[in-house]
Short mmCIF file of C-alpha atoms in Angstrom, two decimals:
data_model
loop_
_atom_site.label_atom_id
_atom_site.label_comp_id
_atom_site.label_asym_id
_atom_site.label_seq_id
_atom_site.Cartn_x
_atom_site.Cartn_y
_atom_site.Cartn_z
CA MET A 1 5.21 3.34 9.38
CA GLU A 2 1.50 4.10 9.00
CA PHE A 3 -1.61 3.42 11.09
CA ARG A 4 -2.69 0.66 8.70
CA GLU A 5 0.45 -1.28 9.72
CA ILE A 6 -0.19 -0.99 13.48
CA ALA A 7 -2.55 -3.33 15.30
CA CYS A 8 -3.74 -4.37 18.72
CA VAL A 9 -4.31 -8.00 19.64
CA THR A 10 -7.09 -9.05 22.01
CA GLY A 11 -5.64 -10.59 25.17
CA LYS A 12 -2.15 -9.15 24.58
CA PRO A 13 -0.89 -5.82 25.95
CA GLY A 14 0.62 -3.08 23.81
CA LEU A 15 0.66 -2.54 20.07
CA TYR A 16 2.08 -4.56 17.21
CA ARG A 17 3.40 -3.85 13.76
CA VAL A 18 1.94 -6.17 11.12
CA LEU A 19 4.89 -7.61 9.17
CA LYS A 20 3.42 -10.10 6.70
CA PRO A 21 0.68 -12.65 6.15
CA MET A 22 1.48 -16.31 6.66
CA ARG A 23 -0.22 -19.53 5.61
CA ASN A 24 -2.17 -19.80 8.86
CA GLY A 25 -2.38 -16.19 10.07
CA ILE A 26 -0.03 -13.21 10.25
CA LEU A 27 3.39 -12.33 11.66
CA VAL A 28 3.53 -9.29 13.95
CA GLU A 29 6.31 -7.51 15.82
CA SER A 30 5.85 -5.87 19.22
CA LEU A 31 6.02 -2.08 19.09
CA ASP A 32 8.53 -1.71 21.92
CA ALA A 33 12.26 -1.91 22.54
CA GLN A 34 12.28 -5.73 22.38
CA LYS A 35 10.77 -5.92 18.83
CA LYS A 36 9.65 -9.48 19.57
CA LYS A 37 8.17 -11.31 16.57
CA LEU A 38 4.99 -13.24 17.17
CA PRO A 39 3.04 -15.48 14.77
CA LEU A 40 -0.73 -15.17 15.19
CA GLY A 41 -3.12 -17.89 14.07
CA PRO A 42 -6.47 -17.38 12.34
CA SER A 43 -8.33 -17.45 15.66
CA ALA A 44 -6.41 -14.40 17.01
CA LYS A 45 -8.49 -11.21 17.19
CA VAL A 46 -6.40 -8.50 15.52
CA ALA A 47 -7.67 -4.94 15.02
CA ILE A 48 -5.83 -2.46 12.80
CA LEU A 49 -5.74 1.00 14.45
CA GLN A 50 -6.92 2.70 11.26
CA GLU A 51 -10.18 0.71 11.45
CA ILE A 52 -11.01 1.33 15.13
CA THR A 53 -13.65 3.94 16.03
CA PHE A 54 -15.19 5.43 19.19
CA TYR A 55 -18.96 5.54 19.59
CA THR A 56 -20.47 9.02 19.41
CA ASP A 57 -23.90 10.54 20.02
CA ASP A 58 -23.95 12.58 16.81
CA ALA A 59 -25.43 11.62 13.43
CA GLU A 60 -22.24 9.82 12.38
CA GLY A 61 -22.41 7.41 15.31
CA ALA A 62 -18.64 6.78 15.30
CA TYR A 63 -15.38 8.71 15.21
CA PRO A 64 -12.03 7.28 14.02
CA LEU A 65 -9.42 6.49 16.64
CA VAL A 66 -6.77 7.90 14.32
CA GLU A 67 -8.45 11.34 14.35
CA VAL A 68 -8.59 11.24 18.17
CA LEU A 69 -4.83 10.54 18.26
CA TYR A 70 -4.14 13.43 15.86
CA THR A 71 -6.22 15.77 18.05
CA MET A 72 -4.37 14.65 21.19
CA LYS A 73 -1.02 15.35 19.53
CA GLU A 74 -2.14 18.79 18.27
CA LYS A 75 -3.66 19.86 21.63
CA TYR A 76 -1.20 18.39 24.11
CA GLY A 77 1.92 17.29 22.24
CA GLU A 78 4.08 14.93 24.30
CA GLN A 79 2.78 15.98 27.75
CA LEU A 80 -0.77 14.73 28.38
CA PRO A 81 -2.51 16.07 31.50
CA VAL A 82 -3.52 12.52 32.49
CA HIS A 83 -1.80 9.14 32.72
CA HIS A 84 -3.31 5.74 32.02
CA LYS A 85 -2.13 4.30 35.37
CA THR A 86 -2.11 7.14 37.90
CA SER A 87 -5.08 9.35 36.94
CA SER A 88 -8.55 8.83 38.41
CA ASP A 89 -11.49 7.71 36.30
CA GLU A 90 -13.05 11.19 36.51
CA GLU A 91 -9.81 12.84 35.27
CA VAL A 92 -9.48 10.36 32.41
CA MET A 93 -13.06 10.87 31.21
CA ALA A 94 -12.85 14.67 31.62
CA PHE A 95 -9.74 14.62 29.44
CA PHE A 96 -11.48 12.49 26.81
CA ALA A 97 -14.47 14.88 26.80
CA GLU A 98 -12.05 17.69 25.84
CA VAL A 99 -10.60 15.63 22.99
CA LEU A 100 -13.89 14.16 21.72
CA PRO A 101 -16.88 16.07 23.19
CA GLN A 102 -19.50 14.08 21.26
CA TYR A 103 -18.39 10.66 22.55
CA SER A 104 -21.17 8.34 23.76
CA ARG A 105 -21.27 8.37 27.58
CA GLU A 106 -23.12 5.05 27.56
CA ARG A 107 -20.89 3.10 25.17
CA VAL A 108 -17.34 4.41 25.75
CA PHE A 109 -15.83 3.13 28.99
CA THR A 110 -12.97 4.35 31.16
CA SER A 111 -11.02 1.21 30.26
CA ASP A 112 -11.27 2.18 26.55
CA VAL A 113 -9.83 5.64 27.26
CA ARG A 114 -7.06 4.22 29.46
CA LYS A 115 -6.11 1.89 26.61
CA LEU A 116 -6.07 4.88 24.25
CA LEU A 117 -3.73 6.76 26.63
CA LYS A 118 -1.40 3.75 26.80
CA TRP A 119 -1.35 3.41 23.01
CA TYR A 120 -0.61 7.13 22.66
CA GLU A 121 2.37 6.74 25.00
CA ILE A 122 3.68 3.77 22.97
CA LEU A 123 3.26 5.61 19.66
CA LEU A 124 5.05 8.71 21.00
CA LYS A 125 8.01 6.56 21.97
CA GLU A 126 8.18 4.03 19.14
CA ALA A 127 6.56 5.70 16.10
CA PRO A 128 6.08 9.45 16.70
CA ALA A 129 5.82 10.22 12.97
CA VAL A 130 2.42 8.47 12.69
CA LEU A 131 0.90 10.99 15.12
CA GLU A 132 1.52 13.85 12.68
CA ARG A 133 -1.60 14.60 10.68
CA PRO A 134 -0.98 14.24 6.92
CA GLN A 135 -0.96 17.49 4.97
CA GLU A 136 -4.47 18.47 3.95
CA GLU A 137 -5.48 18.76 0.33
CA LYS A 138 -5.08 22.06 -1.49
CA PRO A 139 -7.82 24.66 -1.00
CA ALA A 140 -10.74 24.62 -3.46
CA GLU A 141 -9.42 27.69 -5.35
CA GLU A 142 -6.09 25.99 -6.07
CA GLN A 143 -7.87 22.82 -7.18
CA ALA A 144 -10.03 24.87 -9.60
CA GLU A 145 -6.93 26.55 -11.06
CA ALA A 146 -5.25 23.18 -11.50
CA ALA A 147 -8.35 21.82 -13.26
CA GLU A 148 -8.32 24.78 -15.69
CA GLU A 149 -4.65 24.19 -16.54
CA LYS A 150 -5.15 20.54 -17.46
CA PRO A 151 -7.38 21.11 -20.54
CA LYS A 152 -4.98 23.80 -21.78
CA ARG A 153 -2.16 21.31 -21.72
CA LYS A 154 -4.20 18.77 -23.64
CA ARG A 155 -5.16 21.29 -26.30
CA SER A 156 -1.57 22.39 -26.81
CA THR A 157 -0.51 18.76 -27.18
CA LYS A 158 -3.17 18.18 -29.85
CA LYS A 159 -2.13 21.29 -31.78
CA LYS A 160 1.47 20.17 -31.82
CA ALA A 161 0.48 16.77 -33.13
CA THR A 162 -1.57 18.24 -36.00
CA GLU A 163 1.13 20.77 -36.91
CA GLU A 164 3.86 18.14 -36.99
CA ALA A 165 2.10 15.65 -39.25
CA PRO A 166 -0.19 17.48 -41.74
CA VAL A 167 1.49 15.78 -44.70
CA GLU A 168 1.02 12.30 -43.23
CA GLU A 169 -2.68 12.95 -42.52
CA ALA A 170 -3.29 14.26 -46.05
CA ALA A 171 -1.56 11.22 -47.53
CA ALA A 172 -3.65 8.92 -45.35
CA GLU A 173 -6.89 10.66 -46.42
CA GLU A 174 -6.00 10.31 -50.11
CA ALA A 175 -5.14 6.64 -49.74
CA GLN A 176 -8.38 5.70 -47.99
CA PRO A 177 -10.89 6.79 -50.69
CA LYS A 178 -8.91 5.00 -53.40
CA LYS A 179 -9.00 1.75 -51.49
CA LYS A 180 -12.76 2.03 -50.91
CA THR A 181 -13.41 2.78 -54.58
CA ALA A 182 -11.30 -0.14 -55.69
CA ARG A 183 -13.22 -2.49 -53.43
CA LYS A 184 -16.55 -1.28 -54.78
CA ARG A 185 -15.46 -1.86 -58.36
CA THR A 186 -14.26 -5.38 -57.70
CA THR A 187 -17.54 -6.16 -55.98
CA LYS A 188 -19.54 -4.86 -58.97
CA LYS A 189 -17.54 -6.87 -61.48
CA LYS A 190 -18.04 -10.07 -59.52
CA SER A 191 -21.78 -9.51 -59.33
CA GLU A 192 -21.98 -8.75 -63.11
CA GLY A 193 -20.03 -11.92 -63.91
CA SER A 194 -22.33 -14.07 -61.87
CA GLU A 195 -25.41 -12.70 -63.66
CA GLU A 196 -24.14 -13.86 -67.10
#
Protein backbone atom coordinates (compact mmCIF):
# COMPACT_ATOMS: atom_id res chain seq x y z
CA MET A 1 0.00 0.00 0.00
CA GLU A 2 1.15 3.55 -0.75
CA PHE A 3 0.05 7.02 0.33
CA ARG A 4 -1.59 7.63 -3.05
CA GLU A 5 -4.02 4.79 -2.24
CA ILE A 6 -5.02 6.17 1.19
CA ALA A 7 -7.64 8.88 1.57
CA CYS A 8 -9.72 10.75 4.10
CA VAL A 9 -13.37 11.54 3.52
CA THR A 10 -14.95 14.75 4.80
CA GLY A 11 -17.62 13.99 7.41
CA LYS A 12 -16.37 10.44 8.03
CA PRO A 13 -13.85 9.44 10.71
CA GLY A 14 -10.67 7.49 10.02
CA LEU A 15 -8.85 6.69 6.81
CA TYR A 16 -9.86 4.74 3.73
CA ARG A 17 -8.09 2.75 1.07
CA VAL A 18 -9.20 3.68 -2.45
CA LEU A 19 -10.11 0.42 -4.21
CA LYS A 20 -11.43 1.38 -7.64
CA PRO A 21 -13.38 3.99 -9.57
CA MET A 22 -17.04 3.36 -10.28
CA ARG A 23 -19.53 4.85 -12.72
CA ASN A 24 -20.76 7.42 -10.20
CA GLY A 25 -17.81 7.82 -7.83
CA ILE A 26 -15.29 5.52 -6.15
CA LEU A 27 -15.26 2.45 -3.92
CA VAL A 28 -13.24 2.73 -0.70
CA GLU A 29 -12.47 0.37 2.16
CA SER A 30 -12.10 1.47 5.77
CA LEU A 31 -8.54 1.24 7.06
CA ASP A 32 -9.40 -0.65 10.24
CA ALA A 33 -10.12 -4.18 11.42
CA GLN A 34 -13.62 -4.18 9.90
CA LYS A 35 -12.43 -3.42 6.30
CA LYS A 36 -15.91 -2.13 5.49
CA LYS A 37 -16.43 -1.26 1.82
CA LEU A 38 -18.18 2.00 1.08
CA PRO A 39 -19.25 3.45 -2.28
CA LEU A 40 -18.80 7.23 -2.47
CA GLY A 41 -20.73 9.38 -4.92
CA PRO A 42 -19.37 12.31 -6.94
CA SER A 43 -20.44 14.79 -4.26
CA ALA A 44 -18.23 13.15 -1.57
CA LYS A 45 -15.15 15.18 -0.65
CA VAL A 46 -12.21 12.77 -0.80
CA ALA A 47 -8.61 13.85 -0.21
CA ILE A 48 -5.68 11.58 -1.00
CA LEU A 49 -3.04 11.78 1.78
CA GLN A 50 -0.23 12.27 -0.74
CA GLU A 51 -1.87 15.53 -1.89
CA ILE A 52 -2.52 17.07 1.55
CA THR A 53 -0.18 19.80 2.83
CA PHE A 54 0.23 21.93 5.97
CA TYR A 55 0.51 25.70 5.69
CA THR A 56 3.95 27.10 6.50
CA ASP A 57 5.44 30.56 6.98
CA ASP A 58 8.48 29.93 4.78
CA ALA A 59 8.89 30.72 1.06
CA GLU A 60 7.31 27.40 0.04
CA GLY A 61 4.05 28.19 1.82
CA ALA A 62 3.15 24.51 2.27
CA TYR A 63 4.70 21.27 3.48
CA PRO A 64 3.51 17.77 2.49
CA LEU A 65 1.62 15.75 5.09
CA VAL A 66 3.53 12.66 3.96
CA GLU A 67 6.86 14.28 4.92
CA VAL A 68 5.44 15.18 8.35
CA LEU A 69 4.44 11.53 8.87
CA TYR A 70 7.92 10.33 7.85
CA THR A 71 9.51 12.78 10.32
CA MET A 72 7.20 11.62 13.12
CA LYS A 73 8.16 7.99 12.48
CA GLU A 74 11.90 8.79 12.36
CA LYS A 75 11.85 10.94 15.54
CA TYR A 76 9.39 9.05 17.72
CA GLY A 77 8.76 5.63 16.19
CA GLU A 78 5.66 3.96 17.62
CA GLN A 79 5.53 5.93 20.91
CA LEU A 80 4.45 9.54 20.38
CA PRO A 81 4.75 11.86 23.41
CA VAL A 82 1.17 13.10 22.83
CA HIS A 83 -2.21 11.50 22.14
CA HIS A 84 -5.01 12.88 19.99
CA LYS A 85 -7.62 12.42 22.75
CA THR A 86 -5.86 12.87 26.10
CA SER A 87 -3.22 15.56 25.47
CA SER A 88 -3.92 19.26 25.99
CA ASP A 89 -3.98 21.73 23.12
CA GLU A 90 -0.67 23.25 24.28
CA GLU A 91 1.03 19.82 24.34
CA VAL A 92 -0.31 18.94 20.89
CA MET A 93 0.90 22.20 19.32
CA ALA A 94 4.28 22.03 21.10
CA PHE A 95 4.73 18.54 19.67
CA PHE A 96 3.82 19.74 16.17
CA ALA A 97 6.30 22.64 16.48
CA GLU A 98 9.05 20.04 17.06
CA VAL A 99 8.01 18.07 13.97
CA LEU A 100 7.37 21.06 11.68
CA PRO A 101 8.89 24.25 13.17
CA GLN A 102 7.94 26.46 10.20
CA TYR A 103 4.19 25.68 10.35
CA SER A 104 1.84 28.67 10.11
CA ARG A 105 0.54 29.54 13.59
CA GLU A 106 -2.39 31.40 12.03
CA ARG A 107 -3.56 28.75 9.54
CA VAL A 108 -2.85 25.38 11.20
CA PHE A 109 -5.31 24.57 13.98
CA THR A 110 -5.18 22.19 16.93
CA SER A 111 -7.96 20.13 15.33
CA ASP A 112 -5.72 19.62 12.25
CA VAL A 113 -2.87 18.30 14.41
CA ARG A 114 -5.20 16.06 16.42
CA LYS A 115 -6.45 14.58 13.15
CA LEU A 116 -2.84 14.03 12.08
CA LEU A 117 -2.12 12.19 15.36
CA LYS A 118 -5.18 9.98 14.86
CA TRP A 119 -4.17 9.17 11.28
CA TYR A 120 -0.64 8.33 12.44
CA GLU A 121 -2.08 5.89 14.98
CA ILE A 122 -4.25 4.24 12.29
CA LEU A 123 -1.34 3.95 9.86
CA LEU A 124 0.93 2.43 12.53
CA LYS A 125 -1.66 -0.24 13.19
CA GLU A 126 -3.04 -0.95 9.71
CA ALA A 127 -0.28 0.00 7.24
CA PRO A 128 3.05 0.55 9.06
CA ALA A 129 5.10 0.04 5.88
CA VAL A 130 3.86 3.33 4.37
CA LEU A 131 5.48 5.28 7.21
CA GLU A 132 8.95 4.14 6.14
CA ARG A 133 10.62 6.78 4.01
CA PRO A 134 11.56 5.42 0.55
CA GLN A 135 15.27 4.97 -0.06
CA GLU A 136 16.84 8.18 -1.27
CA GLU A 137 18.47 8.44 -4.67
CA LYS A 138 22.14 7.64 -5.06
CA PRO A 139 24.63 10.39 -4.18
CA ALA A 140 25.71 12.75 -6.98
CA GLU A 141 29.13 11.04 -7.35
CA GLU A 142 27.51 7.65 -8.01
CA GLN A 143 25.09 9.22 -10.50
CA ALA A 144 28.04 10.81 -12.37
CA GLU A 145 29.86 7.47 -12.52
CA ALA A 146 26.73 5.77 -13.83
CA ALA A 147 26.34 8.47 -16.50
CA GLU A 148 29.95 7.91 -17.66
CA GLU A 149 29.39 4.16 -17.97
CA LYS A 150 26.35 4.51 -20.23
CA PRO A 151 28.16 6.06 -23.24
CA LYS A 152 30.90 3.43 -22.96
CA ARG A 153 28.32 0.71 -23.29
CA LYS A 154 26.79 2.36 -26.34
CA ARG A 155 30.16 2.72 -28.03
CA SER A 156 31.06 -0.91 -27.44
CA THR A 157 27.72 -1.98 -28.90
CA LYS A 158 28.34 0.10 -32.04
CA LYS A 159 31.84 -1.35 -32.49
CA LYS A 160 30.49 -4.87 -32.27
CA ALA A 161 27.88 -4.12 -34.88
CA THR A 162 30.42 -2.71 -37.34
CA GLU A 163 32.87 -5.57 -36.76
CA GLU A 164 30.22 -8.23 -37.29
CA ALA A 165 28.84 -6.93 -40.58
CA PRO A 166 31.63 -5.22 -42.61
CA VAL A 167 30.94 -7.44 -45.63
CA GLU A 168 27.21 -6.63 -45.62
CA GLU A 169 27.88 -2.87 -45.42
CA ALA A 170 30.39 -3.01 -48.29
CA ALA A 171 27.94 -4.96 -50.42
CA ALA A 172 25.20 -2.44 -49.64
CA GLU A 173 27.47 0.50 -50.59
CA GLU A 174 28.37 -1.12 -53.92
CA ALA A 175 24.75 -1.84 -54.75
CA GLN A 176 23.53 1.70 -54.09
CA PRO A 177 25.71 3.60 -56.62
CA LYS A 178 24.83 1.14 -59.38
CA LYS A 179 21.13 1.65 -58.83
CA LYS A 180 21.51 5.44 -58.89
CA THR A 181 23.55 5.34 -62.10
CA ALA A 182 21.04 3.08 -63.77
CA ARG A 183 18.22 5.45 -62.91
CA LYS A 184 20.11 8.42 -64.31
CA ARG A 185 20.73 6.64 -67.60
CA THR A 186 17.11 5.64 -68.05
CA THR A 187 16.06 9.21 -67.36
CA LYS A 188 18.49 10.55 -70.00
CA LYS A 189 17.33 8.12 -72.65
CA LYS A 190 13.71 9.04 -72.10
CA SER A 191 14.47 12.73 -72.41
CA GLU A 192 16.52 12.15 -75.63
CA GLY A 193 13.69 10.12 -77.14
CA SER A 194 11.17 12.82 -76.49
CA GLU A 195 13.33 15.45 -78.19
CA GLU A 196 13.36 13.53 -81.52
